[in-house]
mmCIF file of C-alpha atoms in Angstrom:
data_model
loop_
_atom_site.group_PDB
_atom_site.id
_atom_site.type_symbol
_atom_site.label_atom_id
_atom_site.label_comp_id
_atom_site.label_asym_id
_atom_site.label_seq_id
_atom_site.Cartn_x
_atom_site.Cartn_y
_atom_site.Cartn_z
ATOM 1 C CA UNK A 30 8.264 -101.405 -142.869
ATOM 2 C CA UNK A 31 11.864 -100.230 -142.287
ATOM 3 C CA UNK A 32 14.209 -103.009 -141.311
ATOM 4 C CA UNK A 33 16.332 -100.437 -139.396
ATOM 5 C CA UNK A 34 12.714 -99.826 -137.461
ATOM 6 C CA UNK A 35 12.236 -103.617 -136.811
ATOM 7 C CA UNK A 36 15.290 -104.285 -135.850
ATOM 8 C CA UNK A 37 15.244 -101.286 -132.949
ATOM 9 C CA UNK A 38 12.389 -103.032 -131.549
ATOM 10 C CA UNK A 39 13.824 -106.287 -131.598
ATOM 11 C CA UNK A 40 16.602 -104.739 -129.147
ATOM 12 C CA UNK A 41 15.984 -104.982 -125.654
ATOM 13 C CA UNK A 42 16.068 -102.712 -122.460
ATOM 14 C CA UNK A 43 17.297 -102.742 -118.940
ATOM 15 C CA UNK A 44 13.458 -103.496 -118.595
ATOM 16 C CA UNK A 45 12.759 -105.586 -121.411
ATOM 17 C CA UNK A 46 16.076 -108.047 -121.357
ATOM 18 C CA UNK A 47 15.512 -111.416 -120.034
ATOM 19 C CA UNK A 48 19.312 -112.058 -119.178
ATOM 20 C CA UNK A 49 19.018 -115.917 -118.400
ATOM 21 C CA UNK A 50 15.558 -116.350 -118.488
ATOM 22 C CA UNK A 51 15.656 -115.854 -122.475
ATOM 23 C CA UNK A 52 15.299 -119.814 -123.470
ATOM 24 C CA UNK A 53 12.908 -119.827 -120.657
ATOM 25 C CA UNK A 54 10.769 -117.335 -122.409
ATOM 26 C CA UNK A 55 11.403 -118.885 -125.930
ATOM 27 C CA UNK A 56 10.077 -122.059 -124.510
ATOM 28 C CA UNK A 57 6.673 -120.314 -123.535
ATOM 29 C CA UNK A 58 3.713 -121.062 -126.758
ATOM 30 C CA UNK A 59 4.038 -119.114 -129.507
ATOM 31 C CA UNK A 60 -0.111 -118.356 -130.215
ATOM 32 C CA UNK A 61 -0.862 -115.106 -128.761
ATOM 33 C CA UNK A 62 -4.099 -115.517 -127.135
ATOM 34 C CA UNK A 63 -2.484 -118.546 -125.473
ATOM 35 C CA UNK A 64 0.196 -116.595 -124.214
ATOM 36 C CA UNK A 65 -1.675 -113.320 -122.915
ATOM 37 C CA UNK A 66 -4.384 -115.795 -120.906
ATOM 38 C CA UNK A 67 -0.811 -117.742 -119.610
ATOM 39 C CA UNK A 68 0.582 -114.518 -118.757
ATOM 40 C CA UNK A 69 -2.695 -112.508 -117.092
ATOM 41 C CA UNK A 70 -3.284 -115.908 -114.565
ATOM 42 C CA UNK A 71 0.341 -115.074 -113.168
ATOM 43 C CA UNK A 72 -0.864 -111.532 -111.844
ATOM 44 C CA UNK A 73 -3.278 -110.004 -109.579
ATOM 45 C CA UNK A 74 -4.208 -106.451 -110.893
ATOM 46 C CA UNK A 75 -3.259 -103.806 -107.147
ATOM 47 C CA UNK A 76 -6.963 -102.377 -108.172
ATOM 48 C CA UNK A 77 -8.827 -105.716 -107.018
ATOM 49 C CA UNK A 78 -6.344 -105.888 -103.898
ATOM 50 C CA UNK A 79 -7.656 -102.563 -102.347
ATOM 51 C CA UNK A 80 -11.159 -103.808 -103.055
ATOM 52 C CA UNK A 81 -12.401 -104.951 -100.041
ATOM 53 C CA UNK A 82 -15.033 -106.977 -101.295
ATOM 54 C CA UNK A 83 -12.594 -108.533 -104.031
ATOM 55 C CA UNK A 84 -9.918 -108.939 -100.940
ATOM 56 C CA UNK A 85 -13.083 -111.199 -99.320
ATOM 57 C CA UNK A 86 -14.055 -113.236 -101.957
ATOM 58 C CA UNK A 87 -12.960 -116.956 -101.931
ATOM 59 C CA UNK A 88 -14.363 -117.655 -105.095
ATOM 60 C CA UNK A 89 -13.237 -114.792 -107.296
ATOM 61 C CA UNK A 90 -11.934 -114.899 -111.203
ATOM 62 C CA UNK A 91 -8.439 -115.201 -109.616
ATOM 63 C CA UNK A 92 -9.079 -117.697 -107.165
ATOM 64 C CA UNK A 93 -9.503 -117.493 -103.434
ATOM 65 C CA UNK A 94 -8.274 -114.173 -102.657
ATOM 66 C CA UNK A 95 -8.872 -114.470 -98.913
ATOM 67 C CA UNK A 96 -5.508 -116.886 -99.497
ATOM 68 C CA UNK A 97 -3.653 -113.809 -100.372
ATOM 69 C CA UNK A 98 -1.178 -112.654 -97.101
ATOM 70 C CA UNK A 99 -2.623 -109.633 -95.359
ATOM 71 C CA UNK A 100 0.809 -108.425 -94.904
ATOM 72 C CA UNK A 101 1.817 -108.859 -98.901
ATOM 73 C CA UNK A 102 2.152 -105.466 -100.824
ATOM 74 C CA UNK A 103 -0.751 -104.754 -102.818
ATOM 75 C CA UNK A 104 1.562 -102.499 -105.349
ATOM 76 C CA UNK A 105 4.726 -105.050 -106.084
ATOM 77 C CA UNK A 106 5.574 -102.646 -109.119
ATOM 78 C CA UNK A 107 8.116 -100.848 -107.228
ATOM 79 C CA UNK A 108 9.612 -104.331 -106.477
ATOM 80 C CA UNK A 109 9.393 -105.976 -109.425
ATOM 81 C CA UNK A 110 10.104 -102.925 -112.405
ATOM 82 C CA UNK A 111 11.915 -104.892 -114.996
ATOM 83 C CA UNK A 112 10.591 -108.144 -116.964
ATOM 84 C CA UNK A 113 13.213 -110.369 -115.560
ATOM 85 C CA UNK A 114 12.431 -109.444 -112.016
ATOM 86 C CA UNK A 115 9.138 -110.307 -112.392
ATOM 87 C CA UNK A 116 9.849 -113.645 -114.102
ATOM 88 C CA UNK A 117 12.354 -114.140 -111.443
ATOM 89 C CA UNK A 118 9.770 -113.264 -108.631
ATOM 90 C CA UNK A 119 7.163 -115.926 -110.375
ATOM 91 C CA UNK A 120 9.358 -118.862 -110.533
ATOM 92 C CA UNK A 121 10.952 -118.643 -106.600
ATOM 93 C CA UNK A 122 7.655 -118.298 -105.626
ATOM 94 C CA UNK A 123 6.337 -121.481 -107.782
ATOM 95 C CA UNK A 124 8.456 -123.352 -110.640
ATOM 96 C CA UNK A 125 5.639 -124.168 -112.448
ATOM 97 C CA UNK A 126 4.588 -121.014 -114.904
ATOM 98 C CA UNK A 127 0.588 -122.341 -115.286
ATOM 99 C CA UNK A 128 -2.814 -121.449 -115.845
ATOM 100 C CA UNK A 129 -3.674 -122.460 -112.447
ATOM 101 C CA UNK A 130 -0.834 -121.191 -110.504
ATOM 102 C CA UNK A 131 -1.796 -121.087 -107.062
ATOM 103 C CA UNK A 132 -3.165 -117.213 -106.063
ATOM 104 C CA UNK A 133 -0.907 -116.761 -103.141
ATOM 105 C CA UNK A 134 1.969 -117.415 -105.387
ATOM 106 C CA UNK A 135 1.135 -114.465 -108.088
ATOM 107 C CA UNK A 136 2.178 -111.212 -108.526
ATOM 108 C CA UNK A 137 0.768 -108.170 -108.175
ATOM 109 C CA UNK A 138 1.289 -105.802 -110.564
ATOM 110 C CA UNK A 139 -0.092 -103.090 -113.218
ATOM 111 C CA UNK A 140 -0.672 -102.576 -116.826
ATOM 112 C CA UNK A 141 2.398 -100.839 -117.502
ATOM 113 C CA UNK A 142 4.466 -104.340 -115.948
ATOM 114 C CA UNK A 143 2.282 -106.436 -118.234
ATOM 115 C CA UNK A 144 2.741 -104.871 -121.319
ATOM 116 C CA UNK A 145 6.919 -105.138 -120.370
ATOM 117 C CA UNK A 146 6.215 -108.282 -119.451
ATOM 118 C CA UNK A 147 4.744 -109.611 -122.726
ATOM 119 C CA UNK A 148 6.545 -107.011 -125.105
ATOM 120 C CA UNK A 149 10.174 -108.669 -123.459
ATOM 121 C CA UNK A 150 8.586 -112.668 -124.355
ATOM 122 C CA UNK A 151 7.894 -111.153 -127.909
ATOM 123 C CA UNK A 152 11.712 -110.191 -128.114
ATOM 124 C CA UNK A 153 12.628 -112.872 -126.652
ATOM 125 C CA UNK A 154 10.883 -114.909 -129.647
ATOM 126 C CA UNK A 155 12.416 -112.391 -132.083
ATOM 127 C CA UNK A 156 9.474 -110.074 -132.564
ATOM 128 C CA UNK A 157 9.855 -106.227 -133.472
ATOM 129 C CA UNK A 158 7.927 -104.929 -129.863
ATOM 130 C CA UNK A 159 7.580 -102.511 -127.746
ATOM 131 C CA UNK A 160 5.490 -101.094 -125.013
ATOM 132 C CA UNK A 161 2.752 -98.088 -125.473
ATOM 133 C CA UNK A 162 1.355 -95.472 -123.008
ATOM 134 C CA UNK A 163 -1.646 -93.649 -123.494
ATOM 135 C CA UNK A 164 -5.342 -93.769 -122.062
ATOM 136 C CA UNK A 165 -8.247 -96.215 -122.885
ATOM 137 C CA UNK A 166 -11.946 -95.433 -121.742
ATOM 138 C CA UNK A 167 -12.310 -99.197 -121.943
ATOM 139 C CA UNK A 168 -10.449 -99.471 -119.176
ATOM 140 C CA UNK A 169 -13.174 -97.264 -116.667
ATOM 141 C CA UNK A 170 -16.726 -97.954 -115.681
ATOM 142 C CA UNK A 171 -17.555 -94.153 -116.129
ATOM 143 C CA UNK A 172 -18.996 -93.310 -119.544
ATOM 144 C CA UNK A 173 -16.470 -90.697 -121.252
ATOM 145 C CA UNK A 174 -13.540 -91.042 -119.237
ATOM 146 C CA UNK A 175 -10.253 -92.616 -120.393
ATOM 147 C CA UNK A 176 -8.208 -93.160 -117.393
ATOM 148 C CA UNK A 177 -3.985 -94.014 -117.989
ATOM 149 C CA UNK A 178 -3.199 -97.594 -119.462
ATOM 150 C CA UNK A 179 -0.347 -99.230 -121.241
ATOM 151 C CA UNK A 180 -0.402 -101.783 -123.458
ATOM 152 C CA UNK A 181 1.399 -104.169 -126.274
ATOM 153 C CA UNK A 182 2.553 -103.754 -129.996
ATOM 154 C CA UNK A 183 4.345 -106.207 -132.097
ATOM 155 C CA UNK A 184 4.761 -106.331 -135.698
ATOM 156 C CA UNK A 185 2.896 -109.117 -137.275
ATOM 157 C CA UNK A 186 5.177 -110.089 -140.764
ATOM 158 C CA UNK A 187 2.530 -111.798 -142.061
ATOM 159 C CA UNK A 188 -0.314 -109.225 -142.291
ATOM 160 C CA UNK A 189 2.855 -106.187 -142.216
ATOM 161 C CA UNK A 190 1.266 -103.879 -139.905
ATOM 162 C CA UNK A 191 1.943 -103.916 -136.169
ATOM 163 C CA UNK A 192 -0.866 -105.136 -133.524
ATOM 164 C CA UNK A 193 -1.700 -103.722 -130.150
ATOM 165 C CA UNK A 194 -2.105 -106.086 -127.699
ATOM 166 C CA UNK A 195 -3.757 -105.544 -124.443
ATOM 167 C CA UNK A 196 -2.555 -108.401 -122.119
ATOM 168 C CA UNK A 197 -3.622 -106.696 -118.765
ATOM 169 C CA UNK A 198 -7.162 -106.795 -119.723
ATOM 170 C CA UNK A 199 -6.999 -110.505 -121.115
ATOM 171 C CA UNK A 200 -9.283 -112.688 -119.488
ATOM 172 C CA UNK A 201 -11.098 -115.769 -120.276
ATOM 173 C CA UNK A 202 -14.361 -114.674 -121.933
ATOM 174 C CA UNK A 203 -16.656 -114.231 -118.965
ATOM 175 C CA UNK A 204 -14.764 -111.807 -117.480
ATOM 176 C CA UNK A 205 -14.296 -109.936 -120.052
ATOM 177 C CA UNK A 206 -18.343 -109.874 -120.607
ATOM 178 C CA UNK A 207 -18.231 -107.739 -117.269
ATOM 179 C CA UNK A 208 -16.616 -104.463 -119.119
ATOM 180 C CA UNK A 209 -18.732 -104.975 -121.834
ATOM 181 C CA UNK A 210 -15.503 -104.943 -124.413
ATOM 182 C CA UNK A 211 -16.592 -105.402 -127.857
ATOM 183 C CA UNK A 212 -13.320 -106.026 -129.656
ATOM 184 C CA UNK A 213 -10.569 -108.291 -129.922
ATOM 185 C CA UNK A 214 -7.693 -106.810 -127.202
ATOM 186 C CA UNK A 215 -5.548 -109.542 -129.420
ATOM 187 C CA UNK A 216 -5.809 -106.728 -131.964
ATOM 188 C CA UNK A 217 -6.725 -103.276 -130.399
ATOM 189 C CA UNK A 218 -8.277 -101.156 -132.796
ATOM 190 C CA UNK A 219 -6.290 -98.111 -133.109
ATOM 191 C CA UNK A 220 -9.243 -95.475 -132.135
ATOM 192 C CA UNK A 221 -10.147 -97.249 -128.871
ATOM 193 C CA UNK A 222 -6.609 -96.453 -127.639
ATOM 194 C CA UNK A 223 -5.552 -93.192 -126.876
ATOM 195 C CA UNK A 224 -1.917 -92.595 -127.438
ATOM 196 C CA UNK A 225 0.470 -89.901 -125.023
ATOM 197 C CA UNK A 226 0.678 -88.139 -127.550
ATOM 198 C CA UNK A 227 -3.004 -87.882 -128.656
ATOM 199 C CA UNK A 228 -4.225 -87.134 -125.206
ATOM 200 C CA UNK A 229 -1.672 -84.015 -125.129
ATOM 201 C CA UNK A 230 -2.621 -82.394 -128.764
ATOM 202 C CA UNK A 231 -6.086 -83.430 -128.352
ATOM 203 C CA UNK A 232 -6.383 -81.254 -124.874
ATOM 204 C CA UNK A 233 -4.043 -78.367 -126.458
ATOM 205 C CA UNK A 234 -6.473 -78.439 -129.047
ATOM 206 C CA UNK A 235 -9.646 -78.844 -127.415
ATOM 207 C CA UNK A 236 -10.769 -82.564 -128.618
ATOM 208 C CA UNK A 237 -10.910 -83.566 -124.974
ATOM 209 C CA UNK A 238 -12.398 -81.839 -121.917
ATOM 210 C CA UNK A 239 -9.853 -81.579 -118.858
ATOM 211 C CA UNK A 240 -11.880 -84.185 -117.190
ATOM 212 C CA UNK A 241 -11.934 -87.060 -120.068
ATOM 213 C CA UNK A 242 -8.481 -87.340 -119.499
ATOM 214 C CA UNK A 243 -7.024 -88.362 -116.209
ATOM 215 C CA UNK A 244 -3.885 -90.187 -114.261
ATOM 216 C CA UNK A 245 -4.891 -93.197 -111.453
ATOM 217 C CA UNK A 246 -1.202 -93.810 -109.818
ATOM 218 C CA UNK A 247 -1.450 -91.342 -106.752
ATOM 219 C CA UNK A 248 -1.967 -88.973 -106.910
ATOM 220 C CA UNK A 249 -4.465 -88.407 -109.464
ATOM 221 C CA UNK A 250 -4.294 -86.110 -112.273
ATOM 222 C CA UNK A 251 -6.403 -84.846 -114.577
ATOM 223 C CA UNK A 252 -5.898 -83.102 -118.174
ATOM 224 C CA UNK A 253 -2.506 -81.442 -119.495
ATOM 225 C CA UNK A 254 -0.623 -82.710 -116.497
ATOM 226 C CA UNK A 255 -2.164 -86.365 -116.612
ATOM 227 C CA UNK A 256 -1.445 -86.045 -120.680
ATOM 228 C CA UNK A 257 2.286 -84.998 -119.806
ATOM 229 C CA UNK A 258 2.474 -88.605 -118.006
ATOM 230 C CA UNK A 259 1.261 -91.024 -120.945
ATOM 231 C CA UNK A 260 3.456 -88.399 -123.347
ATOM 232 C CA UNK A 261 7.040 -88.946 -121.717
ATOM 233 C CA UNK A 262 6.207 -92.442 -120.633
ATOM 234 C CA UNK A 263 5.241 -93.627 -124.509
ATOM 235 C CA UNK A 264 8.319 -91.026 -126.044
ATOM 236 C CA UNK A 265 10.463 -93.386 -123.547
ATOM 237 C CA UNK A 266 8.712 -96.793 -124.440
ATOM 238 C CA UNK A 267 8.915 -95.885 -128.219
ATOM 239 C CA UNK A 268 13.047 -95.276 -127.597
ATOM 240 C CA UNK A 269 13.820 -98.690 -125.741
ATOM 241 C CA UNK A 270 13.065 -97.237 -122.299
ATOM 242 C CA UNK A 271 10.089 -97.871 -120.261
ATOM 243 C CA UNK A 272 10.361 -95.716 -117.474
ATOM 244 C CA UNK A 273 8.659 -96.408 -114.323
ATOM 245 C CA UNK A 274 5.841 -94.372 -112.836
ATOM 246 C CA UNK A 275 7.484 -92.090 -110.677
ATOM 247 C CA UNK A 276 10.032 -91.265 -113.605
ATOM 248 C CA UNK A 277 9.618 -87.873 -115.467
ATOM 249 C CA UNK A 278 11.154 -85.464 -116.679
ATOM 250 C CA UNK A 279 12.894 -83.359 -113.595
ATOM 251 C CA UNK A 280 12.785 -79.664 -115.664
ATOM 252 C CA UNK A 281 8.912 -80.438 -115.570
ATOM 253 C CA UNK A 282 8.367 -81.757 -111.905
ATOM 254 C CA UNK A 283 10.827 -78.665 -111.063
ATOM 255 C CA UNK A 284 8.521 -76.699 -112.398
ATOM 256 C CA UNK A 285 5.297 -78.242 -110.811
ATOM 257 C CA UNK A 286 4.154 -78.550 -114.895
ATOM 258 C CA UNK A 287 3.962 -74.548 -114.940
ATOM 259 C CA UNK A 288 5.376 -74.483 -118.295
ATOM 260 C CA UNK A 289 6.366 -71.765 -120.488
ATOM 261 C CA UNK A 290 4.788 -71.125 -123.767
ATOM 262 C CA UNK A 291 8.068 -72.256 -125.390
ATOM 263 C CA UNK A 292 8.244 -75.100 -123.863
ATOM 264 C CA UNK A 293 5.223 -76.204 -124.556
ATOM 265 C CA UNK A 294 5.106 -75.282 -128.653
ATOM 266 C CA UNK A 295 8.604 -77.898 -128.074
ATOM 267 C CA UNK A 296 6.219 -80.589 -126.847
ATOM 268 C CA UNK A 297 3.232 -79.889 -129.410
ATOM 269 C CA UNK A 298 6.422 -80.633 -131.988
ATOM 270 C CA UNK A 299 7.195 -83.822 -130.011
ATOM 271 C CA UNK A 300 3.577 -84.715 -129.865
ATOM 272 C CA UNK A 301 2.785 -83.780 -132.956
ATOM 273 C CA UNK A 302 6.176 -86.278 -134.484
ATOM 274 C CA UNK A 303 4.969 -89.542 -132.201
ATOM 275 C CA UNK A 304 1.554 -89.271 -133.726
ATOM 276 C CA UNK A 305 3.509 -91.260 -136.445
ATOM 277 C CA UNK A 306 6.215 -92.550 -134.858
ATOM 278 C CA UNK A 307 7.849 -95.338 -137.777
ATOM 279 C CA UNK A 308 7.382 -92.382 -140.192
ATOM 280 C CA UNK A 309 9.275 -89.801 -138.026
ATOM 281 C CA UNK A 310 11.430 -92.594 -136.241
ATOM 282 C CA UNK A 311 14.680 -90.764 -137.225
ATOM 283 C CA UNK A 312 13.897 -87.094 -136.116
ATOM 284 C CA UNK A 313 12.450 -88.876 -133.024
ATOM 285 C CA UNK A 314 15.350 -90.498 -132.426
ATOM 286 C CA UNK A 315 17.459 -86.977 -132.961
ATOM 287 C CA UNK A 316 15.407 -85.664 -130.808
ATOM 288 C CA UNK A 317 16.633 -88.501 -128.044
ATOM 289 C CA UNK A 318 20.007 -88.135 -128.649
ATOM 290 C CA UNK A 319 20.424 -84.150 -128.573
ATOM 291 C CA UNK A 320 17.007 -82.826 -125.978
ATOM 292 C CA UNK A 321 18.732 -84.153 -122.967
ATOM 293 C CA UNK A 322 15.889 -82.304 -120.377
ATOM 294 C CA UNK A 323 13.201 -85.389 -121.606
ATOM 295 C CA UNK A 324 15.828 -87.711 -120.436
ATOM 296 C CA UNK A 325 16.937 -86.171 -117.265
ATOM 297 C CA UNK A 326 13.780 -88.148 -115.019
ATOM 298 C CA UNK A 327 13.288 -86.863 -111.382
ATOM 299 C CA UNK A 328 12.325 -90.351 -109.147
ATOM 300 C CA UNK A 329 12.069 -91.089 -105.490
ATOM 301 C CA UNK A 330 15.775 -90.175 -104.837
ATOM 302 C CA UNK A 331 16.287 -88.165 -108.061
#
C-alpha cells in the first residue's frame, strides 16, 4: 500500500479530530472487538427509540429503556455531528466510558456517527481509517433490500489489506443471532457491503432494481436518487470529510436530481474511479481539488 495513501487516512477531519480528547481515546483497549462492544453500549440506535414496544421494554438489550426521558431527542445526530462532540456529550453525562453505562446516560445516534466515532479512536491510535457509505441488506429484515448504512475501514499492517468494520451492528452474540448475520462485522466481507459507488453503476447499469436500493433518513428514497446519497457521502468520507445527512451537493438538490445526461456520464466517471479508490486515489483527489459543484453541499441553512 502507498504510504502517501496511509498517511491521508491517518489525518483527521473537523469530524474525525479528537482535539483534547486524543490521550483519552489512546487510553481506550487496543483489541478491536473489545473496542466496537465498548463503543456500541455507549449508544442507543434512533430506530429502537421510535419503537414503541422497544421504548416500553424494561428489560431490553440496552437496558431499561422505559428509564430513557420522554422529552430526550430520539435523533441526537444533529447535536452531536463530529466525534469529539459525541465523546464530549458521553463523558458530561457520565465520566465513566463502560460496558454498563447507565441507559439514560447514552447517546442516541446512527451508523454514520458510529463509524466517525470509531474511525476518529483508530486515528487517534495511529491507524490509516476512514469512514464508508454505501448500503447493506444485512442491515433490513426484508429479503432483497439493502437499505443506507455506513461503516468502518482501517488498514491492518499486519495482514496489508484494509478491514471493514461494522461497529453499529456490534453486539454481544445474542443479539446479533436476531439478524441472522453469518459473518464476522470485525471483518466485513467486501460483497455483503454495497459501496456509493456500486449502488449508482449497478442501477445505471441494471444490476439492481429501483426498489433494492433505498435511503431511511426522511424522507425516504429509493434507486438513483437514494444511490446519489451513499455516492457523495462515501466520495466525501474517502477525501477526509464526512458530511452529515442533510449535506449534498446544492447543483443536485437545485435540480431536484433531474440531471442532465452530461452530468450524469461525469458521475458514472466518478463512480466508476471510487470503485477502486487507493488505485485511483490521485485522480480522485484531482477531481476534489478542481470539480468544485461536489463540494458546494446545500444543508438546512445552505
Amino acid at each position: 500500500m502507498n504510504d502517501k495513501i496511509l498517511d491521508f487516512y491517518k489525518q483527521t477531519s473537523l469530524y474525525t479530530d479528537l482535539g483534547l480528547y486524543k490521550d483519552f481515546a489512546q487510553k481506550l483497549p487496543d483489541d478491536i472487538e473489545e473496542l466496537c462492544l465498548l463503543q456500541r453500549n455507549q449508544i442507543i440506535h434512533p430506530f429502537d427509540l421510535l419503537d414503541e414496544k422497544m421504548r416500553k421494554d424494561s428489560n431490553s438489550f440496552y437496558g431499561d429503556m422505559t428509564k430513557v426521558d420522554v422529552t430526550s431527542l430520539c435523533y441526537e445526530n444533529d447535536l452531536l455531528p463530529t466525534a469529539q462532540s459525541m465523546i464530549a456529550e458521553l463523558l458530561r453525562r457520565n465520566k465513566v466510558y463502560a460496558k454498563d453505562r447507565n441507559i439514560e446516560d447514552k447517546i442516541h445516534v446512527c451508523c454514520r456517527e458510529n463509524a466517525i466515532l470509531l474511525a476518529s479512536i483508530l486515528k487517534a491510535k495511529g491507524y490509516s481509517a476512514r469512514v464508508r457509505s454505501g448500503f447493506a441488506m444485512y442491515v433490513n429484515v426484508l429479503e432483497n433490500q439493502a437499505g443506507d448504512h455506513w461503516i468502518t475501514e482501517y488498514y491492518d499492517t499486519s495482514r496489508k489489506r484494509w478491514v471493514l468494520v461494522d461497529a453499529d451492528m456490534y453486539f454481544d452474540d445474542d443479539i446479533l443471532s436476531q439478524y441472522h448475520i453469518d459473518f464476522n462485522l470485525l471483518d466485513v466481507p467486501r460483497h455483503r457491503f454495497i459501496f456509493g459507488a456500486e449502488a449508482y453503476l449497478g442501477l445505471r447499469e441494471g444490476k439492481y432494481k429501483n426498489e433494492e436500493i433505498y435511503y431511511v433518513s426522511p424522507p425516504l428514497t429509493i434507486g438513483i436518487k437514494a444511490s446519489l446519497h451513499g455516492l457523495f457521502y462515501d466520495f466525501h468520507s474517502l477525501m477526509n470529510n464526512e458530511i452529515i445527512f442533510l449535506h449534498l451537493p446544492k447543483y443536485i438538490v437545485d435540480k431536484n436530481f433531474e440531471l442532465s445526461i452530461e452530468e450524469y456520464h461525469e458521475l458514472d466517471t466518478l463512480a466508476t474511479l471510487m470503485l477502486n479508490p487507493d488505485e485511483n486515489f490521485d485522480k480522485l483527489l484531482e477531481i476534489w481539488n478542481t470539480q468544485y459543484k461536489f463540494r458546494i453541499m446545500c444543508g438546512g441553512l445552505n
